[in-house]
Short mmCIF file of C-alpha atoms and ligand atoms in Angstrom, two decimals:
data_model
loop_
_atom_site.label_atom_id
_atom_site.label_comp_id
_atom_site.label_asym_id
_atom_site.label_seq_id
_atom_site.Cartn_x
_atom_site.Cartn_y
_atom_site.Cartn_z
CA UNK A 1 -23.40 -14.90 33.61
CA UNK A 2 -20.09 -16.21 34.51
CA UNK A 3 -20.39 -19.39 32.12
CA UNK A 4 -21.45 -17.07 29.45
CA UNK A 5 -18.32 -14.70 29.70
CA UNK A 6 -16.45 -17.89 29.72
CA UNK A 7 -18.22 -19.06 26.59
CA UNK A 8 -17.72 -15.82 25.09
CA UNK A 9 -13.73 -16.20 25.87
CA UNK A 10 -13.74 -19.08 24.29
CA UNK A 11 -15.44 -18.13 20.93
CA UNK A 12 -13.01 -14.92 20.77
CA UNK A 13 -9.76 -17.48 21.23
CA UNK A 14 -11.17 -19.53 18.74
CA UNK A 15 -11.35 -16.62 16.19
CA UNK A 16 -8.19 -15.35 17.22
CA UNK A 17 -6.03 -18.22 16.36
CA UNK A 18 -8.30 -18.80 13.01
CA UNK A 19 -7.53 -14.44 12.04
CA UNK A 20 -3.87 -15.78 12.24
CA UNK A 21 -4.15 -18.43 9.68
CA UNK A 22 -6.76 -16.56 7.13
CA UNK A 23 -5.56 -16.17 3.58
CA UNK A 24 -8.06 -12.81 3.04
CA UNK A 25 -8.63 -13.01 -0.61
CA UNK A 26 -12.12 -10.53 -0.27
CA UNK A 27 -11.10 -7.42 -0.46
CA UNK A 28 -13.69 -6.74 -3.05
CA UNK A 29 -16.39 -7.08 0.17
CA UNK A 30 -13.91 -4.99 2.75
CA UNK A 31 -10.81 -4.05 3.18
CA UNK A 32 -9.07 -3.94 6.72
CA UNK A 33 -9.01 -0.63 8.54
CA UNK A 34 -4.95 0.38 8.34
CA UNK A 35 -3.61 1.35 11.37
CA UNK A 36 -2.55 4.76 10.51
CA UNK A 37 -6.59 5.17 9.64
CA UNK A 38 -7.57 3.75 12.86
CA UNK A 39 -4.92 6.15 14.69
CA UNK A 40 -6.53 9.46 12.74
CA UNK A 41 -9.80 8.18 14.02
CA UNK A 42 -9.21 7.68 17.28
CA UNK A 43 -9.22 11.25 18.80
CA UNK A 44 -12.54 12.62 17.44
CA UNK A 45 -13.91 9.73 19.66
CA UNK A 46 -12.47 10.46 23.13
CA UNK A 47 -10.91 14.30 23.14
CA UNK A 48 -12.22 15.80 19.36
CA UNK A 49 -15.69 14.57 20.00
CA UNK A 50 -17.39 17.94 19.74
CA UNK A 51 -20.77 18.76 17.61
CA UNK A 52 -19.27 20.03 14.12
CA UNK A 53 -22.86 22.21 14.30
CA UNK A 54 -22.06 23.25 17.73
CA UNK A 55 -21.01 27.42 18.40
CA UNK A 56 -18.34 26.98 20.80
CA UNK A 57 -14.70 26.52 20.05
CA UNK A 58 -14.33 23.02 20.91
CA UNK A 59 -16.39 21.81 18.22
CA UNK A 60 -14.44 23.33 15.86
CA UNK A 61 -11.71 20.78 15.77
CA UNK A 62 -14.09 18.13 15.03
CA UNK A 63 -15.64 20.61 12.00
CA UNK A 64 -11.87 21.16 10.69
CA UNK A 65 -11.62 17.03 10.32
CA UNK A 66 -14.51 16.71 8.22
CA UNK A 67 -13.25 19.73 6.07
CA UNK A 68 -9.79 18.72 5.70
CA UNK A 69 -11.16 15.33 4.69
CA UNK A 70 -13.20 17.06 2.31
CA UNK A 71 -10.11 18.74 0.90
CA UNK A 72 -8.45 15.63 0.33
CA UNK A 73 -11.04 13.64 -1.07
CA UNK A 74 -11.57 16.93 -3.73
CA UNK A 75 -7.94 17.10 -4.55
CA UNK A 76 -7.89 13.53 -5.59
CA UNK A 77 -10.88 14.06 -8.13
CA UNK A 78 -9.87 16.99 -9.25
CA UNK A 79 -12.96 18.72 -7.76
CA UNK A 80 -13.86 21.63 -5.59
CA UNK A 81 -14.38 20.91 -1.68
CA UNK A 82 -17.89 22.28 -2.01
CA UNK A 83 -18.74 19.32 -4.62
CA UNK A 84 -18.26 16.52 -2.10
CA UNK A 85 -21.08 15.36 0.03
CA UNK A 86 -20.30 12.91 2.92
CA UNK A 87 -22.84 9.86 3.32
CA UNK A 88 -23.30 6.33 4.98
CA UNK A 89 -21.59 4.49 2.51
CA UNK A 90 -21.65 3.34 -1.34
CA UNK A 91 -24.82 2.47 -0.93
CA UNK A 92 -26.56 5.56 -0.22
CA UNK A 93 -24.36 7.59 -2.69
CA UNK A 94 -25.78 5.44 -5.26
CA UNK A 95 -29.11 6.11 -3.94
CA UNK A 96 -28.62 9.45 -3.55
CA UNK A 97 -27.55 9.99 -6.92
CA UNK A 98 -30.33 8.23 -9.26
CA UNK A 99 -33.16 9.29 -6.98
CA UNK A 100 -31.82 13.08 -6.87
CA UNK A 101 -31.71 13.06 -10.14
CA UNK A 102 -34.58 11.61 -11.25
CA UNK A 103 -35.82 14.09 -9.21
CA UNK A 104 -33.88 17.04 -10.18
CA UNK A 105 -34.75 16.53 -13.90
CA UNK A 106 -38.10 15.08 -14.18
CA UNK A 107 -39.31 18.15 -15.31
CA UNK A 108 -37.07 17.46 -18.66
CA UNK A 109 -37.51 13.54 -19.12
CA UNK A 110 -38.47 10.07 -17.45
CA UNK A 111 -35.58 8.20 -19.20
CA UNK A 112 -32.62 6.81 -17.52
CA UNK A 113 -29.53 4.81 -19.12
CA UNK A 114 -27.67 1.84 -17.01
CA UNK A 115 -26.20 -1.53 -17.64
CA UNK A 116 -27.19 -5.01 -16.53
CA UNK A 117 -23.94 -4.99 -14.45
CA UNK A 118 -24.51 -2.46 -11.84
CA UNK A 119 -24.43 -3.21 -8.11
CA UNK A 120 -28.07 -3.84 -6.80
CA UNK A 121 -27.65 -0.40 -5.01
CA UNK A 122 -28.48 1.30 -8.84
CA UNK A 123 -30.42 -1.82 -10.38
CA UNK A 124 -32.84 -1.63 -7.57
CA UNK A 125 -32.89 1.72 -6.66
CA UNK A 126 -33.41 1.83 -10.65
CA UNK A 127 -35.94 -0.71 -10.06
CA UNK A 128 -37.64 1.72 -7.79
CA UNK A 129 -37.48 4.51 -10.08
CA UNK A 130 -39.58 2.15 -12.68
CA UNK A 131 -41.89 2.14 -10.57
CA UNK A 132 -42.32 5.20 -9.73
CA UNK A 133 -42.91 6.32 -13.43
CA UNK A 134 -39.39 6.71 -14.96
CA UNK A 135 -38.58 4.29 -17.53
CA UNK A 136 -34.90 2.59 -17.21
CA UNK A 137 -32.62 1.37 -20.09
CA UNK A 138 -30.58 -1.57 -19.07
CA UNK A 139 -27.85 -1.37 -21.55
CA UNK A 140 -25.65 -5.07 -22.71
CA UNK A 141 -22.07 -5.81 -21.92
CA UNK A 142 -19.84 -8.48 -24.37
CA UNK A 143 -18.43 -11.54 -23.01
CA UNK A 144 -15.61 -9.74 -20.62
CA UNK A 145 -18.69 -7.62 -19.06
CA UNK A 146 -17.50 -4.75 -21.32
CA UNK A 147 -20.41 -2.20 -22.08
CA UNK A 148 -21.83 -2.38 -25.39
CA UNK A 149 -21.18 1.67 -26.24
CA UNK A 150 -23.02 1.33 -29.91
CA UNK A 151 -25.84 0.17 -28.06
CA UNK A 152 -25.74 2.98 -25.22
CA UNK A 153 -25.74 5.79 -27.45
CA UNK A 154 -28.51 4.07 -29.48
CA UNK A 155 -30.74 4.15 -26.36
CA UNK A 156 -30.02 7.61 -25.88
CA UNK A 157 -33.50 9.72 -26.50
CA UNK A 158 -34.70 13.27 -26.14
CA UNK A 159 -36.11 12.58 -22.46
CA UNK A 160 -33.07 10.69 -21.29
CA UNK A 161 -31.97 12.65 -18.67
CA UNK A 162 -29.67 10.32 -16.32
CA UNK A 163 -26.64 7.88 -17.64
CA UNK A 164 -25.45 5.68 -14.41
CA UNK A 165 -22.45 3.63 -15.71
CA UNK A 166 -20.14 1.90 -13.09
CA UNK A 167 -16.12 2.29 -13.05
CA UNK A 168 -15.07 -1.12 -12.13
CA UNK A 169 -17.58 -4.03 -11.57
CA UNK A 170 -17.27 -5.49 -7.74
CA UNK A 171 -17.42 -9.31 -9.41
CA UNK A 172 -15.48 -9.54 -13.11
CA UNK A 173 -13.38 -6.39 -12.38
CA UNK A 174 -14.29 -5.47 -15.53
CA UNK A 175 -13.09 -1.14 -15.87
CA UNK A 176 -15.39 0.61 -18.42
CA UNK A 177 -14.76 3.33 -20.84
CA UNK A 178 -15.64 5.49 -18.68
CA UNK A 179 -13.90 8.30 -20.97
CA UNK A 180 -16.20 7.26 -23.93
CA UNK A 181 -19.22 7.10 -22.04
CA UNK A 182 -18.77 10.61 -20.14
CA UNK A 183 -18.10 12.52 -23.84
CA UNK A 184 -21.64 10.82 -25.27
CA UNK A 185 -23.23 11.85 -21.99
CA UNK A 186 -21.29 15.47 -22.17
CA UNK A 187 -22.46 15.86 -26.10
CA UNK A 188 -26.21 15.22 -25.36
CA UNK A 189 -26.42 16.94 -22.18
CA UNK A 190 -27.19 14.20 -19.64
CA UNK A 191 -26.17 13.77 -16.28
CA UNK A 192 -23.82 10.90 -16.44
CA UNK A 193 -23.15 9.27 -12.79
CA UNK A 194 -20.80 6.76 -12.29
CA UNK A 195 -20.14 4.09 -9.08
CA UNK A 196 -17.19 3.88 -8.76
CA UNK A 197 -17.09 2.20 -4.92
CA UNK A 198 -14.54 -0.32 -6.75
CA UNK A 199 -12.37 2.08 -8.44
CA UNK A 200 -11.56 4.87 -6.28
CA UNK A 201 -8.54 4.59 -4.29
CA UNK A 202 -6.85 1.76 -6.72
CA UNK A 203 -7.34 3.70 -9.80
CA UNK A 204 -6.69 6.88 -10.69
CA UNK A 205 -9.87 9.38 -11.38
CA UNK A 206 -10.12 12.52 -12.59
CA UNK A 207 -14.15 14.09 -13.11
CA UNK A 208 -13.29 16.73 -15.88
CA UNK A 209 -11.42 14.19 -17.48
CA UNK A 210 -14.11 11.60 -17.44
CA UNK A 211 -16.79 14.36 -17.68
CA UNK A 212 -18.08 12.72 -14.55
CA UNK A 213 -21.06 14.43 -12.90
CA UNK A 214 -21.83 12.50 -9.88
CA UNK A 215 -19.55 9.60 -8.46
CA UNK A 216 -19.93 7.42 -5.73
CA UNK A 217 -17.37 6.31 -3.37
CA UNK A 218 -17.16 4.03 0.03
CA UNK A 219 -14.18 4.08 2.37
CA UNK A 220 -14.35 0.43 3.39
CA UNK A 221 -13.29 -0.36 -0.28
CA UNK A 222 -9.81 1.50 -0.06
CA UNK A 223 -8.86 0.31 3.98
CA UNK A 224 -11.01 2.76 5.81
CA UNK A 225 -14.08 2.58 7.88
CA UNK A 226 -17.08 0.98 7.50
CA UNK A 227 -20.61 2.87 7.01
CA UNK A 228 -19.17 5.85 5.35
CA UNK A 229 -18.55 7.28 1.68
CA UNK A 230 -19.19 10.07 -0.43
CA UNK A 231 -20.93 11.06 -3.19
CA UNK A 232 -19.27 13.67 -5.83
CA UNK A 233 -21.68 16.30 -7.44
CA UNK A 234 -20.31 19.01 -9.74
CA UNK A 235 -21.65 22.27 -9.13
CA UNK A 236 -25.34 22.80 -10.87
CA UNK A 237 -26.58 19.69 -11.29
CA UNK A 238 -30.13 21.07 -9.58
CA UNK A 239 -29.65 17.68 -7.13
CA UNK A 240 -31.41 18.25 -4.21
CA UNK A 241 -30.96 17.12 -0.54
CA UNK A 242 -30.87 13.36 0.41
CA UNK A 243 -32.13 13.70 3.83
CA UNK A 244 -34.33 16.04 5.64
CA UNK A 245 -33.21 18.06 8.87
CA UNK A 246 -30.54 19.71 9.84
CA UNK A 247 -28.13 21.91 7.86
CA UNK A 248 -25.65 19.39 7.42
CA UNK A 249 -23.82 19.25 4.04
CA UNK A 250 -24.68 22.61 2.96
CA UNK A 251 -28.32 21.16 3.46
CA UNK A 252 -28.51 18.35 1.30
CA UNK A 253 -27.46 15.63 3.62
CA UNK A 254 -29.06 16.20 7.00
CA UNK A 255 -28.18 14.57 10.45
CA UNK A 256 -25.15 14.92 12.85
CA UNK A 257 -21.86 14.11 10.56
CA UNK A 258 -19.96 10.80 11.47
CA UNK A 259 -16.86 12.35 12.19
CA UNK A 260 -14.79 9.78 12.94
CA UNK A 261 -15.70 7.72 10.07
CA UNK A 262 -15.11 11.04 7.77
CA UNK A 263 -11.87 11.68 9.03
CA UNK A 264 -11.10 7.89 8.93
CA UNK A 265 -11.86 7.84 5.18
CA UNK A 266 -9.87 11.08 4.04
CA UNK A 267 -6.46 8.94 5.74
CA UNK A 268 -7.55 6.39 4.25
CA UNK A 269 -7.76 8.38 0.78
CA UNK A 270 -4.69 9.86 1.54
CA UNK A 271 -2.47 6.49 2.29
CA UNK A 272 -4.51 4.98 -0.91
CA UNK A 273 -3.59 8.11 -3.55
CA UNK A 274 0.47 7.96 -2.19
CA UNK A 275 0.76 3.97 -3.05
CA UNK A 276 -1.40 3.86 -5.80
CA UNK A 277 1.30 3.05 -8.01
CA UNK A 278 3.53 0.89 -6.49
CA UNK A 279 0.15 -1.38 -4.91
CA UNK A 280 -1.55 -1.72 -8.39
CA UNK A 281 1.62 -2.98 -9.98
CA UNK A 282 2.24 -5.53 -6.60
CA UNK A 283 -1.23 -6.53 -6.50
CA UNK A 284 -0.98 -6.97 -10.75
CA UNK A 285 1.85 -9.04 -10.68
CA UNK A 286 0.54 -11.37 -7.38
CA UNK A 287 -2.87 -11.53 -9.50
CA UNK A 288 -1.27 -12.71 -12.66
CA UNK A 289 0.52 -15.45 -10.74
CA UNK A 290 -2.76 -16.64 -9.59
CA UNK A 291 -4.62 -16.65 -12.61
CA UNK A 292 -1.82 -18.30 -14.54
CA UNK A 293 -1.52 -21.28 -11.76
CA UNK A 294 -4.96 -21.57 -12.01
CA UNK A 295 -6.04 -21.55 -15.05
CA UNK A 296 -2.83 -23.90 -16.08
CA UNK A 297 -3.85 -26.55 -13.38
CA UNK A 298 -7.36 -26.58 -13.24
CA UNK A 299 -9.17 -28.07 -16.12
CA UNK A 300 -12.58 -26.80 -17.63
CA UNK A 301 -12.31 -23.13 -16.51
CA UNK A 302 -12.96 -19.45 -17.53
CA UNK A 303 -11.32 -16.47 -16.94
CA UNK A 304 -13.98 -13.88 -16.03
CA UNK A 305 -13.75 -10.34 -16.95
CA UNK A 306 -11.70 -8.70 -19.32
CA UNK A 307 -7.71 -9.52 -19.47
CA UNK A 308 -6.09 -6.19 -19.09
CA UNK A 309 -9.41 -3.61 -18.96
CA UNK A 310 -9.43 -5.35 -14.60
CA UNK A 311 -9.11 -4.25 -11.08
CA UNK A 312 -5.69 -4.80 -10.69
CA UNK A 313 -6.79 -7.10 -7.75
CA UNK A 314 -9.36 -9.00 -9.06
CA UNK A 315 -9.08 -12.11 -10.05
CA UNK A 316 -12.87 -13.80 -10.95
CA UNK A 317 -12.99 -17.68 -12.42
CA UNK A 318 -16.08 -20.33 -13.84
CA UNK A 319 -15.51 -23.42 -12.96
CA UNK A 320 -17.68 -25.87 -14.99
CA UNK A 321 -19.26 -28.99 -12.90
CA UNK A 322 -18.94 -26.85 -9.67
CA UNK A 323 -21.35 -25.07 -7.53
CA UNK A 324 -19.71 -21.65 -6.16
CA UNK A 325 -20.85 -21.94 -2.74
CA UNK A 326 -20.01 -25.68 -2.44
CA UNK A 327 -16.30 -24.51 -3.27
CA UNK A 328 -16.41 -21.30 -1.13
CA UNK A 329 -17.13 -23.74 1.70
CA UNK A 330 -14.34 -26.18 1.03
CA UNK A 331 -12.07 -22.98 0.71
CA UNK A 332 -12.84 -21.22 4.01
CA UNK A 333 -11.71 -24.72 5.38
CA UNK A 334 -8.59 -24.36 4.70
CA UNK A 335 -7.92 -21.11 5.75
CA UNK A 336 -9.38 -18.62 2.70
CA UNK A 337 -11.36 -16.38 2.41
CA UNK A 338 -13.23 -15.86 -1.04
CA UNK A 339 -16.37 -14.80 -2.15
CA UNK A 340 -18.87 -16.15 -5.43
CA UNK A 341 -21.25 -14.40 -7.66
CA UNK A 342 -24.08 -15.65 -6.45
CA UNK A 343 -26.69 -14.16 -4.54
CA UNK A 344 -28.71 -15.58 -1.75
CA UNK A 345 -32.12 -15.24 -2.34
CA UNK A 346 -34.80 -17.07 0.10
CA UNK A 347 -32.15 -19.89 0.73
CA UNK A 348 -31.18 -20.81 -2.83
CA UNK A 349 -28.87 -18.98 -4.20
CA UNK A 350 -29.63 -17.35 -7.71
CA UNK A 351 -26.65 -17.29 -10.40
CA UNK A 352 -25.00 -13.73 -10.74
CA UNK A 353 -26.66 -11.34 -12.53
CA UNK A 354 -23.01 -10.10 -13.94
CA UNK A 355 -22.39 -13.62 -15.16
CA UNK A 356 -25.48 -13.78 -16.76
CA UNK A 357 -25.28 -10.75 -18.70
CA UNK A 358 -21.50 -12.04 -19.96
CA UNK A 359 -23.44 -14.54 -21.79
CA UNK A 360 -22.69 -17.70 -19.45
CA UNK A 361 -25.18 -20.17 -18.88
CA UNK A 362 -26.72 -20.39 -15.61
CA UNK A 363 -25.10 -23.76 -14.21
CA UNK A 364 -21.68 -22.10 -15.88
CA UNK A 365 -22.07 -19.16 -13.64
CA UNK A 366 -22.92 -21.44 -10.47
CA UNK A 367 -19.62 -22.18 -10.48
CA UNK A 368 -18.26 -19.18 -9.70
CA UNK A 369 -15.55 -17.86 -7.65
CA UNK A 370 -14.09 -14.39 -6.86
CA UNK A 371 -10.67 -13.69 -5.41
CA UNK A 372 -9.61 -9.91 -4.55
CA UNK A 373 -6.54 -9.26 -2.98
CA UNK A 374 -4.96 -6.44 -1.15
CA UNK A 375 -1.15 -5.11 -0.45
CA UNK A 376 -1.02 -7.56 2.03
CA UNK A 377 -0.94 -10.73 0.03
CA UNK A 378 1.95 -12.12 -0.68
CA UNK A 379 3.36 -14.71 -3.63
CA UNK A 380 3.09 -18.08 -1.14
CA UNK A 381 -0.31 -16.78 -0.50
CA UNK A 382 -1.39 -16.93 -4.42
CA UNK A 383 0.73 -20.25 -4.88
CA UNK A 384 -1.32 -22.11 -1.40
CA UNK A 385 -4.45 -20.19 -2.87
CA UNK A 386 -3.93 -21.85 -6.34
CA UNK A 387 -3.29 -25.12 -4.94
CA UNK A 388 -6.36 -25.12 -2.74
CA UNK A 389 -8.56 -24.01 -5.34
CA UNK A 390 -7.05 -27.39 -7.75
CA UNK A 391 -7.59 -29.40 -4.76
CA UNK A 392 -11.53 -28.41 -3.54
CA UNK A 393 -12.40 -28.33 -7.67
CA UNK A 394 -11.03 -31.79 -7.98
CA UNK A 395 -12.87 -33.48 -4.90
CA UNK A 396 -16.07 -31.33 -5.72
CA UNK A 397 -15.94 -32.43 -9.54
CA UNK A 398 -15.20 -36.02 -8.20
CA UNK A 399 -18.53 -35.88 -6.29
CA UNK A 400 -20.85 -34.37 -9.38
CA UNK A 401 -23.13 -36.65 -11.36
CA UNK A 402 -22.64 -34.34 -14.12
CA UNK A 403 -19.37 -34.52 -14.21
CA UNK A 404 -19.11 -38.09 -14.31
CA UNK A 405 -21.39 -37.83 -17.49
CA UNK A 406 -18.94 -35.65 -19.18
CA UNK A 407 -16.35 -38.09 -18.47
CA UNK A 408 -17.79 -40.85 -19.89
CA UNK A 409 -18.91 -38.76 -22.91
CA UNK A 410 -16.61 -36.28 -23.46
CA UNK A 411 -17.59 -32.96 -25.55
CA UNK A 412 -20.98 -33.23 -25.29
CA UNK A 413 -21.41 -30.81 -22.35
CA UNK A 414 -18.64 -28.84 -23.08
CA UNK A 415 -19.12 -24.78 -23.34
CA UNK A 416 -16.17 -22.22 -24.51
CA UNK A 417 -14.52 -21.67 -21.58
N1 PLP B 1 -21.37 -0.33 -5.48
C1 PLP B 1 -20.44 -1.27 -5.68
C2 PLP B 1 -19.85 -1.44 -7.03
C3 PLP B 1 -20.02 -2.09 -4.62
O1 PLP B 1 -19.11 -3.03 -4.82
C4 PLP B 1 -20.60 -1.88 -3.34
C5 PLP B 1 -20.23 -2.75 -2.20
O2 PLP B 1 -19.92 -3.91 -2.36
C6 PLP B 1 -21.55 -0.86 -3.18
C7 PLP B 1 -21.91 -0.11 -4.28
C8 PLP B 1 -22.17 -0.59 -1.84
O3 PLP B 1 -21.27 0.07 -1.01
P1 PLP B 1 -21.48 0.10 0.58
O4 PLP B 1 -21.13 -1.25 1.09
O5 PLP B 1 -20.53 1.14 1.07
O6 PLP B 1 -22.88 0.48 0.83
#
């Protein structure tokens, strides 16, 4: 037992000295908890821990978190209180969302609208929906991941009843018109959700402006805590409950609230709506200097995503002759952490589905690699980021037999990059 604790030691000193030297370029995956978020938290778990559902007094601090929360998270929409439902995360908003709906209105039509781009939480839970008798239109994006909006209304029929567009893709950073695509929802009389897990918190969102019906949020996107988000509904959309029990959530979202985590995520909301501004133009201007070291140094690469449409922190890039994991590996030895497109699937990992739909070809999209920053990077951060990235895609290319080919024959394998 003794040797174990020691062991234990050890592995937490080992990490502790490594958290020092991380470059954290994947805020895209999660965000750290800010202080000021943790500090809110930290009394509904030792003095405000109270039942929200319980009678007595006590509890009632603990239900005046979650509504103030609520308030905040409302305010920042431009909805009511009453239209926000707390939930586990992005995840289950999403869920939450497409199945209530397909629910709500199959009474009208089987038909739902999406895009090849979504987050698996709506391509599978759209997946499910197929088979469960509702038929699913997976609408194209361009070559910046841009949503083809010709060929959305087109799909558009009599029995569509659900449009699920996302703000900002996790991967490219690609922001849709999500303007455009509420109005041609709005005019036929669709539900039109979007998931915005991405966008809320770093961009500014208003439903009635959007004509937004149903959004989804998640509080570890925007430096709160994990396992907890939201999902917007305006008032009348016939959605019904999520989960089945108690009388949580006005009744559609059943089982003892996490109150911590809600009041975590309304700071968090707060902090994120006050430096909106002034963090979207730093993390803009620290992005740019990134992707214009990068794509001046390193030969043979692409620019994911659309140039100005972007998460102002996102900064996505192909590079040809190099597999994404190979160069996520050399990366997180020296110090960064990044994240690719691809998934793992069974042990092999399968090129991103995003990519793909851009158009890329699949050994083009191998190569990919995602960098997402937060307030907290700085400009020698982007400029030792840049230079590791030249460095691992140089020794990488110098180890590919494909490569070499194109070396010796120069053009022939060479896409539009
Ligand atoms: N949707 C998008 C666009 C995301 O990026 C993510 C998380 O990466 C999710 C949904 C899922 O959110 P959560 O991790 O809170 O379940």
């Amino acid at each position: 037992m003794k040797s174990e604790h020691k062991e234990w030691h050890k592995v937490e000193k080992r990490l502790e000295e490594r958290s020092g030297r991380i470059i954290y370029m994947d805020n895209a995956a999660t965000t750290r908890t800010a202080p000021e978020v943790l500090e809110a938290m930290r009394p509904y778990f030792t003095e405000l821990y109270g039942n929200p559902s319980s009678i007595y007094a006590f509890s009632d601090r603990a239900k005046e978190g979650i509504e103030a929360s609520r308030r905040i998270l409302a305010d920042m929409l431009g909805a009511k209180p009453e239209e926000i439902y707390f939930t586990g995360g992005g995840t289950e908003a999403d869920n939450w969302a497409l199945t209530g709906a397909a629910e709500a209105c199959a009474g009208r039509g089987r038909h739902i609208i999406t895009t090849k781009i979504e987050h698996h939480a709506v391509l599978h839970t759209a997946q499910y929906l197929e088979r469960r008798g509702f038929e699913v239109t997976y609408v194209n994006v361009d070559e910046n991941g841009v949503v083809k909006l010709g060929e959305l209304e087109r799909a558009i029929r009599p029995d569509t009843i659900l449009i699920s567009v996302m703000f900002a893709n996790n991967e490219i950073g690609t922001v849709q018109p999500i303007r455009e695509i509420g109005e041609l929802a709005r005019r036929h009389g669709i539900l039109f959700h979007t998931d915005a897990v991405q966008a809320f918190g770093h961009l500014p969102i208003r439903v009635d402006r959007y004509h937004i019906d149903m959004l989804s949020a998640s509080a570890h996107k925007f430096c709160g805590p994990k396992g907890v988000g939201f999902l917007y509904m305006r008032g009348g959309t016939g959605v019904g409950p999520l989960l089945h029990g108690g009388a949580q959530e006005r009744g559609q979202r059943a089982g003892t609230e996490n109150v911590p985590g809600i009041v975590g995520m309304g700071k968090a909301a707060q902090r994120a709506a006050a430096t909106m501004r002034w963090r979207a133009e730093r993390e803009r201007r620290l992005r740019d200097r990134l992707i214009q070291k990068i794509m001046r140094e390193v030969p043979y690469v692409r620019l994911n995503g659309h140039r100005d449409m972007r998460l102002p922190n996102n900064a996505s890039f192909c590079f040809q002759f190099v597999e994404g994991e190979a160069l996520l590996v050399m990366l997180d030895m020296k110090g960064i952490c990044a994240s690719s497109g691809s998934a793992c699937t069974s042990g092999q990992a399968d090129a991103s589905h995003v990519l793909l739909a851009c158009g890329l070809p699949e050994d083009i999209a191998h190569g990919s690699l995602r960098l997402t920053l937060s307030e907290e990077n700085t400009a020698e951060e982007m400029d030792y980021v840049a230079e590791a990235v030249r460095e691992s895609v140089e020794s990488l290319r110098n180890m590919s037999p494909a490569y070499e080919d194109f070396r010796v024959q120069p053009g022939g394998n060479m896409v539009r990059l």
